[in-house]
PDB file of C-alpha atoms in Angstrom:
ATOM      1  CA  MET B  21      31.537   1.779   5.590  1.00 92.00           C
ATOM      2  CA  MET B  22      28.396   3.604   7.083  1.00 96.00           C
ATOM      3  CA  LEU B  23      28.120   2.281  10.991  1.00 97.00           C
ATOM      4  CA  PHE B  24      24.543   4.002  11.146  1.00 97.00           C
ATOM      5  CA  MET B  25      22.124   6.409  10.319  1.00 98.00           C
ATOM      6  CA  LEU B  26      19.848   8.279  12.866  1.00 98.00           C
ATOM      7  CA  LEU B  27      16.811  10.541  11.716  1.00 98.00           C
ATOM      8  CA  PHE B  28      15.754  12.872  14.497  1.00 98.00           C
ATOM      9  CA  SER B  29      13.625  15.977  15.046  1.00 97.00           C
ATOM     10  CA  ARG B  30      14.876  19.372  16.146  1.00 96.00           C
ATOM     11  CA  GLN B  31      13.187  18.419  19.635  1.00 96.00           C
ATOM     12  CA  GLY B  32      15.428  15.605  19.619  1.00 96.00           C
ATOM     13  CA  LYS B  33      13.004  12.865  18.558  1.00 97.00           C
ATOM     14  CA  LEU B  34      14.525   9.692  17.095  1.00 97.00           C
ATOM     15  CA  ARG B  35      12.553   8.920  14.369  1.00 97.00           C
ATOM     16  CA  LEU B  36      14.271   6.350  12.177  1.00 97.00           C
ATOM     17  CA  GLN B  37      17.258   4.259  12.660  1.00 97.00           C
ATOM     18  CA  LYS B  38      19.490   2.018  10.964  1.00 98.00           C
ATOM     19  CA  TRP B  39      22.143   0.158  12.656  1.00 97.00           C
ATOM     20  CA  TYR B  40      25.096  -1.658  10.509  1.00 97.00           C
ATOM     21  CA  MET B  41      27.333  -2.368  13.001  1.00 95.00           C
ATOM     22  CA  ALA B  42      26.252  -4.623  16.039  1.00 95.00           C
ATOM     23  CA  TYR B  43      25.854  -2.843  19.317  1.00 95.00           C
ATOM     24  CA  PRO B  44      23.937  -4.033  22.451  1.00 97.00           C
ATOM     25  CA  ASP B  45      20.304  -1.347  22.936  1.00 97.00           C
ATOM     26  CA  LYS B  46      22.424   0.110  26.228  1.00 97.00           C
ATOM     27  CA  VAL B  47      25.084   1.168  23.944  1.00 96.00           C
ATOM     28  CA  LYS B  48      22.644   2.231  20.894  1.00 97.00           C
ATOM     29  CA  LYS B  49      20.563   4.457  23.241  1.00 97.00           C
ATOM     30  CA  LYS B  50      23.633   6.007  24.796  1.00 97.00           C
ATOM     31  CA  ILE B  51      24.819   6.418  21.386  1.00 97.00           C
ATOM     32  CA  THR B  52      21.798   8.041  20.265  1.00 97.00           C
ATOM     33  CA  ARG B  53      21.549  10.408  23.356  1.00 97.00           C
ATOM     34  CA  GLU B  54      25.188  11.771  23.150  1.00 97.00           C
ATOM     35  CA  LEU B  55      24.794  12.641  19.202  1.00 97.00           C
ATOM     36  CA  VAL B  56      21.275  14.104  19.619  1.00 97.00           C
ATOM     37  CA  THR B  57      22.508  16.513  22.245  1.00 97.00           C
ATOM     38  CA  THR B  58      25.528  17.044  20.590  1.00 97.00           C
ATOM     39  CA  ILE B  59      24.335  18.085  17.199  1.00 97.00           C
ATOM     40  CA  LEU B  60      21.427  19.833  18.477  1.00 97.00           C
ATOM     41  CA  ALA B  61      23.510  22.182  20.181  1.00 97.00           C
ATOM     42  CA  ARG B  62      25.473  23.436  17.537  1.00 96.00           C
ATOM     43  CA  LYS B  63      24.832  26.347  15.490  1.00 94.00           C
ATOM     44  CA  PRO B  64      23.402  26.185  11.619  1.00 89.00           C
ATOM     45  CA  LYS B  65      26.661  27.733  10.445  1.00 92.00           C
ATOM     46  CA  MET B  66      28.808  25.309  11.961  1.00 95.00           C
ATOM     47  CA  CYS B  67      30.405  22.605   9.661  1.00 94.00           C
ATOM     48  CA  SER B  68      28.614  19.163   9.513  1.00 96.00           C
ATOM     49  CA  PHE B  69      31.062  16.997  10.041  1.00 96.00           C
ATOM     50  CA  LEU B  70      32.368  15.827  13.451  1.00 95.00           C
ATOM     51  CA  GLU B  71      35.341  13.737  14.787  1.00 95.00           C
ATOM     52  CA  TRP B  72      33.359  11.425  17.535  1.00 93.00           C
ATOM     53  CA  LYS B  73      35.217   8.882  19.431  1.00 92.00           C
ATOM     54  CA  ASP B  74      36.681   6.324  16.595  1.00 93.00           C
ATOM     55  CA  CYS B  75      34.531   7.590  13.922  1.00 96.00           C
ATOM     56  CA  LYS B  76      33.291  10.833  11.929  1.00 97.00           C
ATOM     57  CA  ILE B  77      29.864  11.946  12.313  1.00 98.00           C
ATOM     58  CA  VAL B  78      28.310  13.727   8.731  1.00 98.00           C
ATOM     59  CA  TYR B  79      24.471  15.158   9.060  1.00 98.00           C
ATOM     60  CA  LYS B  80      22.542  17.436   7.635  1.00 97.00           C
ATOM     61  CA  ARG B  81      19.030  19.201   8.582  1.00 96.00           C
ATOM     62  CA  TYR B  82      16.179  19.274   6.101  1.00 94.00           C
ATOM     63  CA  ALA B  83      13.369  21.146   7.160  1.00 90.00           C
ATOM     64  CA  SER B  84      12.586  19.807  10.747  1.00 92.00           C
ATOM     65  CA  LEU B  85      14.494  16.497  10.252  1.00 96.00           C
ATOM     66  CA  TYR B  86      18.599  16.008  11.143  1.00 97.00           C
ATOM     67  CA  PHE B  87      19.855  13.231   9.228  1.00 98.00           C
ATOM     68  CA  CYS B  88      22.991  11.827  11.045  1.00 98.00           C
ATOM     69  CA  CYS B  89      25.256   9.171   9.975  1.00 98.00           C
ATOM     70  CA  ALA B  90      28.268   7.584  11.598  1.00 98.00           C
ATOM     71  CA  ILE B  91      31.613   6.873   9.483  1.00 97.00           C
ATOM     72  CA  GLU B  92      34.480   5.094   9.795  1.00 96.00           C
ATOM     73  CA  GLN B  93      37.665   7.255   9.947  1.00 95.00           C
ATOM     74  CA  ASN B  94      39.277   6.720   6.529  1.00 96.00           C
ATOM     75  CA  ASP B  95      35.662   7.120   4.777  1.00 96.00           C
ATOM     76  CA  ASN B  96      34.614  10.406   2.363  1.00 96.00           C
ATOM     77  CA  GLU B  97      32.536  12.734   4.232  1.00 96.00           C
ATOM     78  CA  LEU B  98      31.447  14.582   1.256  1.00 96.00           C
ATOM     79  CA  LEU B  99      30.189  11.316  -0.231  1.00 96.00           C
ATOM     80  CA  THR B 100      28.246  10.346   3.047  1.00 97.00           C
ATOM     81  CA  LEU B 101      26.619  13.807   2.366  1.00 97.00           C
ATOM     82  CA  GLU B 102      25.727  13.055  -1.232  1.00 96.00           C
ATOM     83  CA  ILE B 103      24.345   9.656   0.195  1.00 97.00           C
ATOM     84  CA  ILE B 104      22.319  11.758   2.718  1.00 97.00           C
ATOM     85  CA  HIS B 105      21.021  13.965   0.222  1.00 97.00           C
ATOM     86  CA  ARG B 106      20.074  10.934  -2.430  1.00 97.00           C
ATOM     87  CA  TYR B 107      17.745   9.412   0.794  1.00 97.00           C
ATOM     88  CA  VAL B 108      16.182  12.608   0.740  1.00 97.00           C
ATOM     89  CA  GLU B 109      15.445  13.287  -2.699  1.00 96.00           C
ATOM     90  CA  LEU B 110      14.506   9.739  -2.973  1.00 97.00           C
ATOM     91  CA  LEU B 111      11.805  10.369   0.201  1.00 97.00           C
ATOM     92  CA  ASP B 112      11.116  13.995  -1.844  1.00 96.00           C
ATOM     93  CA  LYS B 113       9.880  11.854  -4.508  1.00 95.00           C
ATOM     94  CA  TYR B 114       8.088   8.615  -2.862  1.00 95.00           C
ATOM     95  CA  PHE B 115       6.130  11.101  -0.619  1.00 94.00           C
ATOM     96  CA  GLY B 116       5.895  14.537  -2.520  1.00 92.00           C
ATOM     97  CA  SER B 117       8.022  16.863  -0.290  1.00 89.00           C
ATOM     98  CA  VAL B 118       8.727  14.325   2.452  1.00 92.00           C
ATOM     99  CA  CYS B 119       7.780  15.842   6.038  1.00 91.00           C
ATOM    100  CA  GLU B 120       7.933  14.374   9.495  1.00 94.00           C
ATOM    101  CA  LEU B 121       4.823  12.950   9.903  1.00 95.00           C
ATOM    102  CA  ASP B 122       5.591  11.037   6.694  1.00 95.00           C
ATOM    103  CA  ILE B 123       8.171   9.124   8.321  1.00 95.00           C
ATOM    104  CA  ILE B 124       6.163   8.863  11.547  1.00 95.00           C
ATOM    105  CA  PHE B 125       3.349   7.386   9.883  1.00 96.00           C
ATOM    106  CA  ASN B 126       4.977   5.531   7.056  1.00 94.00           C
ATOM    107  CA  PHE B 127       7.896   4.248   8.916  1.00 95.00           C
ATOM    108  CA  GLU B 128       8.231   0.764   7.031  1.00 94.00           C
ATOM    109  CA  LYS B 129       8.099   2.986   3.472  1.00 95.00           C
ATOM    110  CA  ALA B 130      11.152   5.338   4.835  1.00 96.00           C
ATOM    111  CA  TYR B 131      13.344   1.888   5.907  1.00 96.00           C
ATOM    112  CA  PHE B 132      12.392   0.012   2.545  1.00 94.00           C
ATOM    113  CA  ILE B 133      13.734   2.862   0.637  1.00 96.00           C
ATOM    114  CA  LEU B 134      16.805   2.818   2.914  1.00 97.00           C
ATOM    115  CA  ASP B 135      17.147  -0.734   2.359  1.00 95.00           C
ATOM    116  CA  GLU B 136      17.185  -0.387  -1.133  1.00 94.00           C
ATOM    117  CA  LEU B 137      19.551   2.498  -1.177  1.00 95.00           C
ATOM    118  CA  LEU B 138      22.084   0.938   1.238  1.00 96.00           C
ATOM    119  CA  ILE B 139      22.903  -2.345   2.374  1.00 94.00           C
ATOM    120  CA  GLY B 140      25.566  -3.415   4.967  1.00 93.00           C
ATOM    121  CA  GLY B 141      26.177   0.253   5.272  1.00 94.00           C
ATOM    122  CA  GLU B 142      27.619   0.528   1.712  1.00 94.00           C
ATOM    123  CA  ILE B 143      25.638   2.012  -1.315  1.00 94.00           C
ATOM    124  CA  GLN B 144      23.692  -0.315  -3.390  1.00 93.00           C
ATOM    125  CA  GLU B 145      21.718   1.377  -5.864  1.00 92.00           C
ATOM    126  CA  THR B 146      23.026   4.793  -7.248  1.00 90.00           C
ATOM    127  CA  SER B 147      20.117   5.610  -9.645  1.00 93.00           C
ATOM    128  CA  LYS B 148      17.229   7.312  -8.308  1.00 93.00           C
ATOM    129  CA  LYS B 149      14.601   5.946 -10.972  1.00 95.00           C
ATOM    130  CA  ASN B 150      15.986   2.124 -10.163  1.00 95.00           C
ATOM    131  CA  VAL B 151      15.054   2.825  -6.262  1.00 95.00           C
ATOM    132  CA  LEU B 152      11.632   4.229  -7.277  1.00 94.00           C
ATOM    133  CA  LYS B 153      11.239   1.268  -9.640  1.00 95.00           C
ATOM    134  CA  ALA B 154      11.581  -1.260  -6.782  1.00 94.00           C
ATOM    135  CA  ILE B 155       9.750   0.574  -4.670  1.00 94.00           C
ATOM    136  CA  ALA B 156       6.677   0.878  -7.225  1.00 94.00           C
ATOM    137  CA  SER B 157       6.823  -2.866  -7.509  1.00 94.00           C
ATOM    138  CA  GLN B 158       6.778  -3.608  -4.039  1.00 92.00           C
ATOM    139  CA  ASP B 159       3.422  -1.165  -3.422  1.00 92.00           C
ATOM    140  CA  LEU B 160       1.970  -3.190  -6.471  1.00 93.00           C
ATOM    141  CA  LEU B 161       2.474  -6.248  -4.468  1.00 92.00           C
ATOM    142  CA  GLN B 162       1.360  -5.096  -1.344  1.00 89.00           C
ATOM    143  CA  GLU B 163      -1.800  -3.812  -2.851  1.00 90.00           C
ATOM    144  CA  GLN B 164      -2.388  -7.132  -4.419  1.00 90.00           C
ATOM    145  CA  GLU B 165      -2.254  -8.876  -1.158  1.00 88.00           C
ATOM    146  CA  GLU B 166      -4.473  -6.517   0.203  1.00 86.00           C
ATOM    147  CA  PHE B 167      -6.881  -7.242  -2.330  1.00 84.00           C
ATOM    148  CA  PHE B 168      -6.553 -10.803  -1.836  1.00 81.00           C
ATOM    149  CA  TYR B 169      -7.246 -10.947   1.611  1.00 81.00           C
ATOM    150  CA  SER B 170      -9.826  -8.643   1.392  1.00 82.00           C
ATOM    151  CA  LEU B 171     -11.324 -11.174  -0.601  1.00 80.00           C
ATOM    152  CA  GLN B 172     -11.352 -14.217   2.147  1.00 73.00           C
TER     153      GLN B 172
END
C-alpha cells in the first residue's frame, strides 16, 4: 500500500501532497523536508529506490518535477514506478504536455486525476481511457454548474 505521494520541484518547493496514512502535521512537514533534501541531493544516475525508516521510497523526475511515493516494505517498487508513470501520462493527456505551472494553477484537477487513479493508497483504475472519461464528465458537470450560477 502506498503511504503517501509528494510532488516537488527541483528547488524543493512542494507542489502536491497526498497522504494515505494519518500523520500529525508536524510529522508530515518533517517527512517532507527530509525526503526532499535527500532526493534532491542524489545524483541523476542513482537508483530511484531508497530504504527509508520503515518503508521504501520510489521516486522519478519528469522535467522539473519529482514524483515521490512511500510504500510498505513488502510492496513492489517497479509497480509503484509504473503507477507514477501512469499518473504522469494522465496529467500529460489532460493538460497537453504537463508542466509545473499546470500543477500550481490547476492543483484541484491534479488531485482529482490522482483520486481517480488511486484510492486509499491502492490502484483503483488502470485504464487511462476510463480515468480521462471520468475527468471529462466532471469538467462538464463543473461547466454546467458555472453556467447556471452565471444566469442567477
